[in-house]
GROMACS .gro file of C-alpha atoms in nm:
model
  370
    1MET     CA    1  -1.846  -0.866  -1.251
    2LEU     CA    2  -2.033  -1.069  -1.142
    3VAL     CA    3  -2.274  -0.899  -0.837
    4GLN     CA    4  -2.244  -0.600  -1.084
    5ILE     CA    5  -2.427  -0.862  -1.387
    6LEU     CA    6  -2.655  -0.943  -1.062
    7VAL     CA    7  -2.770  -0.612  -0.984
    8LEU     CA    8  -2.864  -0.506  -1.326
    9ALA     CA    9  -3.079  -0.799  -1.337
   10VAL     CA   10  -3.273  -0.754  -1.046
   11VAL     CA   11  -3.334  -0.349  -1.137
   12LEU     CA   12  -3.395  -0.424  -1.571
   13GLN     CA   13  -3.630  -0.663  -1.453
   14LEU     CA   14  -3.840  -0.490  -1.205
   15GLY     CA   15  -3.877  -0.151  -1.474
   16SER     CA   16  -3.966  -0.390  -1.719
   17ALA     CA   17  -4.252  -0.468  -1.543
   18GLN     CA   18  -4.380  -0.131  -1.552
   19GLU     CA   19  -4.327  -0.097  -1.889
   20CYS     CA   20  -4.568  -0.363  -2.003
   21GLY     CA   21  -4.837  -0.352  -1.644
   22GLY     CA   22  -4.731  -0.762  -1.549
   23PHE     CA   23  -4.811  -0.545  -1.161
   24LEU     CA   24  -5.073  -0.391  -1.232
   25GLY     CA   25  -5.314  -0.751  -1.181
   26PHE     CA   26  -5.165  -0.675  -0.785
   27MET     CA   27  -5.391  -0.440  -0.740
   28ALA     CA   28  -5.690  -0.634  -0.568
   29LEU     CA   29  -5.437  -0.844  -0.328
   30THR     CA   30  -5.383  -0.770  -0.028
   31PRO     CA   31  -5.025  -0.665   0.090
   32ASP     CA   32  -4.888  -1.036   0.231
   33GLN     CA   33  -5.072  -1.101  -0.155
   34LEU     CA   34  -4.851  -0.806  -0.305
   35LYS     CA   35  -4.565  -0.952  -0.147
   36LYS     CA   36  -4.585  -1.325  -0.238
   37GLU     CA   37  -4.636  -1.230  -0.573
   38ILE     CA   38  -4.371  -0.944  -0.596
   39ARG     CA   39  -4.087  -1.237  -0.469
   40SER     CA   40  -4.216  -1.437  -0.756
   41GLU     CA   41  -4.077  -1.221  -0.986
   42VAL     CA   42  -3.723  -1.180  -0.838
   43ALA     CA   43  -3.768  -1.578  -0.758
   44THR     CA   44  -3.596  -1.645  -1.037
   45LEU     CA   45  -3.319  -1.417  -1.045
   46LEU     CA   46  -3.223  -1.549  -0.671
   47SER     CA   47  -3.200  -1.865  -0.742
   48HIS     CA   48  -2.991  -1.807  -1.133
   49ASP     CA   49  -2.747  -2.078  -1.180
   50SER     CA   50  -2.492  -1.815  -1.222
   51LEU     CA   51  -2.550  -1.726  -0.828
   52PRO     CA   52  -2.330  -1.832  -0.598
   53GLU     CA   53  -2.398  -2.177  -0.392
   54ASP     CA   54  -2.526  -2.109  -0.087
   55GLY     CA   55  -2.144  -2.228   0.170
   56SER     CA   56  -1.904  -2.180  -0.096
   57GLU     CA   57  -1.572  -2.072  -0.005
   58GLY     CA   58  -1.524  -1.684  -0.036
   59GLU     CA   59  -1.851  -1.617  -0.185
   60GLY     CA   60  -2.169  -1.780   0.010
   61ASP     CA   61  -2.249  -1.403   0.143
   62LEU     CA   62  -2.294  -1.277  -0.133
   63ARG     CA   63  -2.634  -1.424  -0.241
   64THR     CA   64  -2.771  -1.346   0.100
   65VAL     CA   65  -2.656  -0.966   0.101
   66ILE     CA   66  -2.820  -0.966  -0.205
   67GLU     CA   67  -3.148  -1.128  -0.102
   68SER     CA   68  -3.192  -0.894   0.187
   69VAL     CA   69  -3.150  -0.600  -0.055
   70VAL     CA   70  -3.442  -0.788  -0.250
   71ASP     CA   71  -3.648  -0.832   0.031
   72ALA     CA   72  -3.598  -0.432   0.207
   73ALA     CA   73  -3.690  -0.285  -0.149
   74ILE     CA   74  -4.006  -0.567  -0.172
   75GLU     CA   75  -4.092  -0.436   0.189
   76LYS     CA   76  -4.092  -0.086   0.100
   77ALA     CA   77  -4.263  -0.070  -0.181
   78VAL     CA   78  -4.546  -0.305  -0.058
   79VAL     CA   79  -4.647  -0.042   0.228
   80ASN     CA   80  -4.627   0.208  -0.023
   81ILE     CA   81  -4.843   0.033  -0.284
   82SER     CA   82  -5.084   0.015   0.046
   83ASP     CA   83  -5.099   0.312   0.168
   84LYS     CA   84  -5.204   0.476  -0.174
   85ILE     CA   85  -5.456   0.246  -0.303
   86VAL     CA   86  -5.694   0.206   0.074
   87ASP     CA   87  -5.953   0.503  -0.034
   88LYS     CA   88  -5.881   0.516  -0.495
   89VAL     CA   89  -6.156   0.362  -0.628
   90ASN     CA   90  -6.073   0.432  -1.008
   91SER     CA   91  -5.874   0.130  -1.105
   92ALA     CA   92  -5.691   0.401  -1.330
   93LEU     CA   93  -5.597   0.625  -1.077
   94ILE     CA   94  -5.537   0.225  -0.864
   95SER     CA   95  -5.346   0.133  -1.207
   96SER     CA   96  -5.125   0.426  -1.191
   97GLU     CA   97  -4.986   0.478  -0.852
   98ILE     CA   98  -4.909   0.065  -0.879
   99SER     CA   99  -4.712   0.125  -1.172
  100MET     CA  100  -4.485   0.445  -0.945
  101ALA     CA  101  -4.453   0.195  -0.764
  102VAL     CA  102  -4.328  -0.005  -0.893
  103ALA     CA  103  -4.103   0.217  -1.061
  104ASN     CA  104  -4.023   0.334  -0.694
  105LEU     CA  105  -3.920  -0.012  -0.597
  106SER     CA  106  -3.670  -0.012  -0.887
  107ASP     CA  107  -3.552   0.311  -0.758
  108VAL     CA  108  -3.453   0.134  -0.406
  109VAL     CA  109  -3.334  -0.190  -0.570
  110ASP     CA  110  -3.067   0.030  -0.739
  111ARG     CA  111  -2.998   0.312  -0.470
  112LEU     CA  112  -2.993  -0.032  -0.233
  113VAL     CA  113  -2.713  -0.197  -0.441
  114SER     CA  114  -2.526   0.038  -0.484
  115SER     CA  115  -2.484   0.105  -0.174
  116THR     CA  116  -2.314  -0.196  -0.042
  117LEU     CA  117  -2.175  -0.188  -0.417
  118SER     CA  118  -1.824  -0.165  -0.270
  119GLN     CA  119  -1.799  -0.330   0.000
  120LEU     CA  120  -1.922  -0.635  -0.194
  121HIS     CA  121  -1.702  -0.597  -0.456
  122GLN     CA  122  -1.436  -0.566  -0.226
  123LEU     CA  123  -1.517  -0.849   0.007
  124GLN     CA  124  -1.462  -1.122  -0.302
  125LEU     CA  125  -1.155  -0.968  -0.448
  126PRO     CA  126  -0.817  -1.158  -0.285
  127GLY     CA  127  -0.713  -0.985   0.055
  128GLY     CA  128  -1.086  -0.899   0.068
  129THR     CA  129  -1.136  -1.075   0.391
  130PRO     CA  130  -0.925  -1.236   0.616
  131SER     CA  131  -1.071  -1.609   0.481
  132HIS     CA  132  -1.034  -1.487   0.121
  133PRO     CA  133  -0.674  -1.383   0.119
  134ALA     CA  134  -0.387  -1.293  -0.126
  135THR     CA  135  -0.131  -1.443  -0.201
  136SER     CA  136   0.063  -1.059  -0.181
  137CYS     CA  137  -0.017  -0.691  -0.313
  138ARG     CA  138   0.157  -0.687  -0.629
  139GLU     CA  139  -0.186  -1.015  -0.683
  140ILE     CA  140  -0.443  -0.749  -0.605
  141LYS     CA  141  -0.258  -0.527  -0.798
  142ASP     CA  142  -0.297  -0.719  -1.115
  143LEU     CA  143  -0.643  -0.882  -1.095
  144HIS     CA  144  -0.773  -0.520  -1.045
  145PRO     CA  145  -0.544  -0.242  -1.136
  146SER     CA  146  -0.791   0.049  -0.996
  147SER     CA  147  -0.802  -0.157  -0.625
  148PRO     CA  148  -0.703   0.176  -0.362
  149SER     CA  149  -0.429   0.133  -0.160
  150GLY     CA  150  -0.560   0.037   0.181
  151HIS     CA  151  -0.501  -0.278   0.443
  152TYR     CA  152  -0.549  -0.581   0.296
  153TRP     CA  153  -0.526  -0.910   0.409
  154ILE     CA  154  -0.269  -1.131   0.304
  155ARG     CA  155  -0.144  -1.522   0.313
  156SER     CA  156   0.140  -1.541   0.469
  157SER     CA  157   0.398  -1.873   0.443
  158ASN     CA  158   0.271  -2.023   0.754
  159GLY     CA  159  -0.065  -2.029   0.587
  160PHE     CA  160  -0.217  -1.712   0.829
  161SER     CA  161  -0.355  -1.442   0.729
  162VAL     CA  162  -0.229  -1.119   0.733
  163GLN     CA  163  -0.355  -0.837   0.754
  164VAL     CA  164  -0.101  -0.521   0.552
  165TYR     CA  165  -0.075  -0.198   0.367
  166CYS     CA  166  -0.101  -0.229   0.018
  167ASP     CA  167   0.080   0.026  -0.107
  168MET     CA  168  -0.158   0.096  -0.507
  169THR     CA  169  -0.067   0.370  -0.673
  170ARG     CA  170   0.385   0.399  -0.599
  171SER     CA  171   0.574   0.420  -0.877
  172CYS     CA  172   0.924   0.286  -0.767
  173GLY     CA  173   1.145   0.126  -1.040
  174GLY     CA  174   0.923   0.121  -1.330
  175ILE     CA  175   0.662  -0.099  -1.109
  176THR     CA  176   0.415   0.131  -0.949
  177GLY     CA  177   0.150  -0.007  -0.742
  178GLY     CA  178   0.154  -0.355  -0.551
  179TRP     CA  179   0.379  -0.287  -0.291
  180MET     CA  180   0.378  -0.406   0.029
  181GLU     CA  181   0.459  -0.146   0.335
  182VAL     CA  182   0.671  -0.275   0.626
  183ALA     CA  183   0.793   0.048   0.754
  184ASN     CA  184   0.661   0.416   0.763
  185ILE     CA  185   0.857   0.612   1.004
  186ASP     CA  186   0.738   1.025   0.945
  187MET     CA  187   0.940   1.205   1.224
  188SER     CA  188   0.800   1.527   1.062
  189ASN     CA  189   0.497   1.378   1.258
  190SER     CA  190   0.470   1.401   1.608
  191THR     CA  191   0.266   1.166   1.688
  192ASN     CA  192   0.531   0.946   1.541
  193THR     CA  193   0.804   0.771   1.738
  194CYS     CA  194   1.162   0.543   1.665
  195PRO     CA  195   1.191   0.204   1.618
  196VAL     CA  196   1.262  -0.004   1.878
  197GLY     CA  197   1.688   0.005   1.866
  198LEU     CA  198   1.675   0.358   1.781
  199ARG     CA  199   1.681   0.699   2.033
  200MET     CA  200   1.495   1.042   1.960
  201LEU     CA  201   1.701   1.328   1.959
  202SER     CA  202   1.471   1.604   1.988
  203SER     CA  203   1.708   1.911   1.834
  204PRO     CA  204   1.780   2.036   1.588
  205LYS     CA  205   1.564   1.828   1.380
  206ARG     CA  206   1.303   1.592   1.588
  207LEU     CA  207   1.532   1.220   1.462
  208CYS     CA  208   1.608   0.942   1.496
  209GLY     CA  209   1.967   0.796   1.529
  210ILE     CA  210   2.167   0.554   1.677
  211ASN     CA  211   2.188   0.467   2.090
  212SER     CA  212   2.539   0.704   2.161
  213ASP     CA  213   2.668   0.996   2.119
  214GLY     CA  214   3.006   0.931   1.984
  215PRO     CA  215   3.105   0.580   1.635
  216GLY     CA  216   2.938   0.303   1.722
  217CYS     CA  217   2.658   0.065   1.563
  218SER     CA  218   2.224   0.066   1.639
  219SER     CA  219   2.037  -0.161   1.486
  220ALA     CA  220   1.632  -0.157   1.396
  221VAL     CA  221   1.411  -0.470   1.272
  222PHE     CA  222   1.093  -0.427   1.067
  223SER     CA  223   0.906  -0.773   0.999
  224VAL     CA  224   0.752  -0.893   0.703
  225GLN     CA  225   0.519  -1.134   0.904
  226GLY     CA  226   0.608  -1.454   0.731
  227ILE     CA  227   0.470  -1.302   0.400
  228GLU     CA  228   0.757  -1.402   0.073
  229TYR     CA  229   0.873  -1.081  -0.101
  230SER     CA  230   1.136  -1.060  -0.391
  231ARG     CA  231   1.187  -0.650  -0.449
  232VAL     CA  232   1.262  -0.383  -0.199
  233CYS     CA  233   1.137  -0.113  -0.249
  234GLY     CA  234   1.264   0.281  -0.074
  235LYS     CA  235   1.386   0.585   0.051
  236ILE     CA  236   1.559   0.707   0.436
  237THR     CA  237   1.595   1.054   0.459
  238GLY     CA  238   1.896   1.193   0.704
  239TYR     CA  239   2.112   1.490   0.795
  240GLN     CA  240   2.466   1.538   0.794
  241GLN     CA  241   2.596   1.563   1.190
  242LYS     CA  242   2.987   1.717   1.211
  243THR     CA  243   3.261   1.472   0.966
  244PRO     CA  244   3.073   1.210   0.843
  245ASP     CA  245   3.336   0.948   0.651
  246ALA     CA  246   3.133   0.712   0.383
  247PHE     CA  247   3.272   0.445   0.314
  248TYR     CA  248   3.624   0.584   0.461
  249SER     CA  249   3.590   0.210   0.751
  250TYR     CA  250   3.645  -0.025   0.472
  251TYR     CA  251   3.898   0.168   0.269
  252ALA     CA  252   4.116   0.199   0.570
  253ASN     CA  253   4.047  -0.214   0.689
  254ARG     CA  254   3.923  -0.388   0.362
  255ARG     CA  255   3.821  -0.688   0.609
  256LEU     CA  256   3.557  -0.502   0.766
  257THR     CA  257   3.198  -0.733   0.647
  258ILE     CA  258   2.844  -0.650   0.631
  259ASP     CA  259   2.832  -0.704   0.997
  260ASP     CA  260   3.072  -0.464   1.111
  261ARG     CA  261   3.050  -0.093   1.067
  262TYR     CA  262   3.164  -0.048   0.710
  263VAL     CA  263   2.976   0.264   0.620
  264ASP     CA  264   2.936   0.644   0.756
  265GLY     CA  265   2.545   0.619   0.746
  266VAL     CA  266   2.230   0.303   0.714
  267SER     CA  267   2.304  -0.060   0.620
  268LEU     CA  268   1.953  -0.181   0.485
  269THR     CA  269   2.001  -0.535   0.533
  270HIS     CA  270   1.766  -0.871   0.533
  271GLY     CA  271   1.916  -1.221   0.682
  272ARG     CA  272   2.096  -1.277   0.987
  273ASN     CA  273   2.318  -1.592   0.898
  274PRO     CA  274   2.443  -1.527   0.614
  275ARG     CA  275   2.383  -1.127   0.663
  276MET     CA  276   2.244  -1.002   0.263
  277HIS     CA  277   2.248  -0.639   0.161
  278ILE     CA  278   2.016  -0.461   0.016
  279TRP     CA  279   2.086  -0.121  -0.039
  280THR     CA  280   2.359   0.140   0.206
  281PHE     CA  281   2.299   0.522   0.234
  282ALA     CA  282   2.658   0.690   0.258
  283ALA     CA  283   2.700   0.974   0.410
  284ALA     CA  284   2.994   1.184   0.321
  285LEU     CA  285   3.237   1.416   0.444
  286HIS     CA  286   3.273   1.739   0.181
  287GLU     CA  287   3.242   1.795  -0.192
  288VAL     CA  288   3.574   1.959  -0.198
  289SER     CA  289   3.931   1.778  -0.313
  290ALA     CA  290   4.106   1.772   0.024
  291TYR     CA  291   4.017   1.420   0.237
  292PRO     CA  292   3.901   1.208  -0.043
  293TYR     CA  293   3.844   0.924   0.100
  294TYR     CA  294   3.588   1.049   0.407
  295ASN     CA  295   3.435   1.160   0.002
  296CYS     CA  296   3.145   0.971  -0.259
  297PRO     CA  297   3.250   0.824  -0.547
  298CYS     CA  298   3.024   1.020  -0.729
  299THR     CA  299   3.190   1.353  -0.525
  300ASN     CA  300   3.625   1.223  -0.563
  301ILE     CA  301   3.667   1.503  -0.852
  302TYR     CA  302   4.002   1.510  -0.781
  303ASP     CA  303   4.060   1.200  -0.684
  304THR     CA  304   3.810   0.880  -0.751
  305THR     CA  305   4.043   0.583  -0.722
  306THR     CA  306   4.065   0.678  -0.317
  307ALA     CA  307   3.682   0.571  -0.249
  308VAL     CA  308   3.682   0.222  -0.229
  309VAL     CA  309   3.293   0.036  -0.172
  310PRO     CA  310   3.259  -0.240  -0.022
  311PRO     CA  311   3.236  -0.504  -0.256
  312TYR     CA  312   2.944  -0.696  -0.087
  313VAL     CA  313   2.715  -0.310  -0.189
  314GLY     CA  314   2.847  -0.291  -0.498
  315ARG     CA  315   2.644  -0.052  -0.641
  316ASP     CA  316   2.390  -0.027  -0.460
  317TYR     CA  317   2.406   0.238  -0.275
  318PHE     CA  318   2.282   0.660  -0.246
  319CYS     CA  319   2.599   0.903  -0.112
  320ASP     CA  320   2.530   1.195   0.005
  321THR     CA  321   2.665   1.469   0.204
  322GLY     CA  322   2.552   1.820   0.358
  323SER     CA  323   2.865   2.001   0.227
  324ALA     CA  324   2.883   2.187  -0.069
  325HIS     CA  325   3.229   2.376   0.135
  326HIS     CA  326   3.461   2.239   0.372
  327TYR     CA  327   3.400   2.111   0.613
  328GLN     CA  328   3.250   2.239   0.908
  329PHE     CA  329   3.185   2.080   1.292
  330LYS     CA  330   2.850   2.168   1.280
  331PHE     CA  331   2.508   1.999   1.215
  332TYR     CA  332   2.346   2.045   0.884
  333PRO     CA  333   1.954   2.072   0.822
  334ASP     CA  334   1.966   2.249   0.526
  335ASP     CA  335   2.051   1.939   0.254
  336PRO     CA  336   1.867   1.688   0.357
  337LEU     CA  337   2.088   1.359   0.222
  338TRP     CA  338   2.007   1.107   0.005
  339ASP     CA  339   1.709   1.332  -0.169
  340GLY     CA  340   1.903   1.349  -0.518
  341ARG     CA  341   1.902   1.739  -0.442
  342GLY     CA  342   2.168   2.016  -0.405
  343CYS     CA  343   2.425   1.833  -0.551
  344GLY     CA  344   2.761   2.140  -0.710
  345PRO     CA  345   2.845   2.134  -1.099
  346LEU     CA  346   3.093   1.816  -1.029
  347ASN     CA  347   2.880   1.614  -0.798
  348THR     CA  348   2.727   1.326  -0.994
  349CYS     CA  349   2.611   1.183  -0.638
  350CYS     CA  350   2.151   1.367  -0.720
  351THR     CA  351   2.217   1.084  -1.076
  352PHE     CA  352   2.371   0.763  -0.936
  353ASN     CA  353   2.086   0.544  -0.899
  354THR     CA  354   1.849   0.847  -0.889
  355PRO     CA  355   1.750   0.889  -0.529
  356PRO     CA  356   1.516   0.968  -0.307
  357TRP     CA  357   1.388   0.578  -0.397
  358PHE     CA  358   1.553   0.289  -0.460
  359MET     CA  359   1.451  -0.086  -0.589
  360LYS     CA  360   1.658  -0.414  -0.558
  361GLN     CA  361   1.560  -0.685  -0.735
  362LEU     CA  362   1.700  -0.971  -0.511
  363PRO     CA  363   1.822  -1.247  -0.611
  364SER     CA  364   1.537  -1.507  -0.459
  365SER     CA  365   1.236  -1.498  -0.309
  366THR     CA  366   1.303  -1.462   0.082
  367THR     CA  367   1.061  -1.452   0.392
  368ASP     CA  368   1.333  -1.262   0.605
  369ASP     CA  369   1.308  -0.971   0.835
  370ILE     CA  370   1.441  -0.646   0.765
   0.00000   0.00000   0.00000
């Protein structure tokens, strides 16, 4: 707002000179003298008490930019006036030319400022420069709700400025914008690769999978660059391959911990010792009653007691299957998992926790990688 007020002051001051004829007395001056006189008209604006002092933290470059804008405008105006009055002998004509040049000077300042205003505004925002980092993407969104999605500078827990991507439009768990992007892996984009720890599968779809053809686990770590957070928002899309069994491993062995293979699907966690649960994405066998302990709790329509969810997961999970009927040993490409779609008439998984996006409020803030 300070930049906008100062810019308007410069433009309006120059415009008022045109109306009252304050510049008409310059018609007999040399270009250098004319420049000096015009400069004196805006000197008070450039030394105004509301302008930040040179060297003030995060603000010192503002005065320099405004002065350079005004200097460029004055230089151009003086050239225009000098060229137009060389052959003029009629004072009325000369006055008209000078008045027109003053109006042009106002337009020049306005155009120059308009072209740099967005950049100046961005530089003065928290997060606009490494020397003026924000504490979070949320702070930027709260202070300036119209801030666009893009890269900003955030102060990490160790005091360093790190550049991150802030999503200012994503609505998740009733919170719109202010989300720091930690991972964005769209394998439908041929330029993207799988994160370290997972292998890329090219058939029958371009996907990321575990580093084995049989049962097992693979992990990928996504850095938060030491930035503190207390909420996690996200989604994962998967596909059923043959016969996944959801939470059956835990059903068969209640001693399994969050560090074990307790689910057929994806486990999203933070921290290592201890590992803390964020969200689980379980892949189930099918929607029918046969083998209910291989199915989701929200699809066990005949026996809901056989599906056991680990206590460290609680209700923080999505569960889905790609098979609406009895299972087959095949890949199911037409019904993605955890997307909130494709559920049968007695299947409530598409409404349980409202997939595809989840939002988890952590018990306390952390800087753990995910």
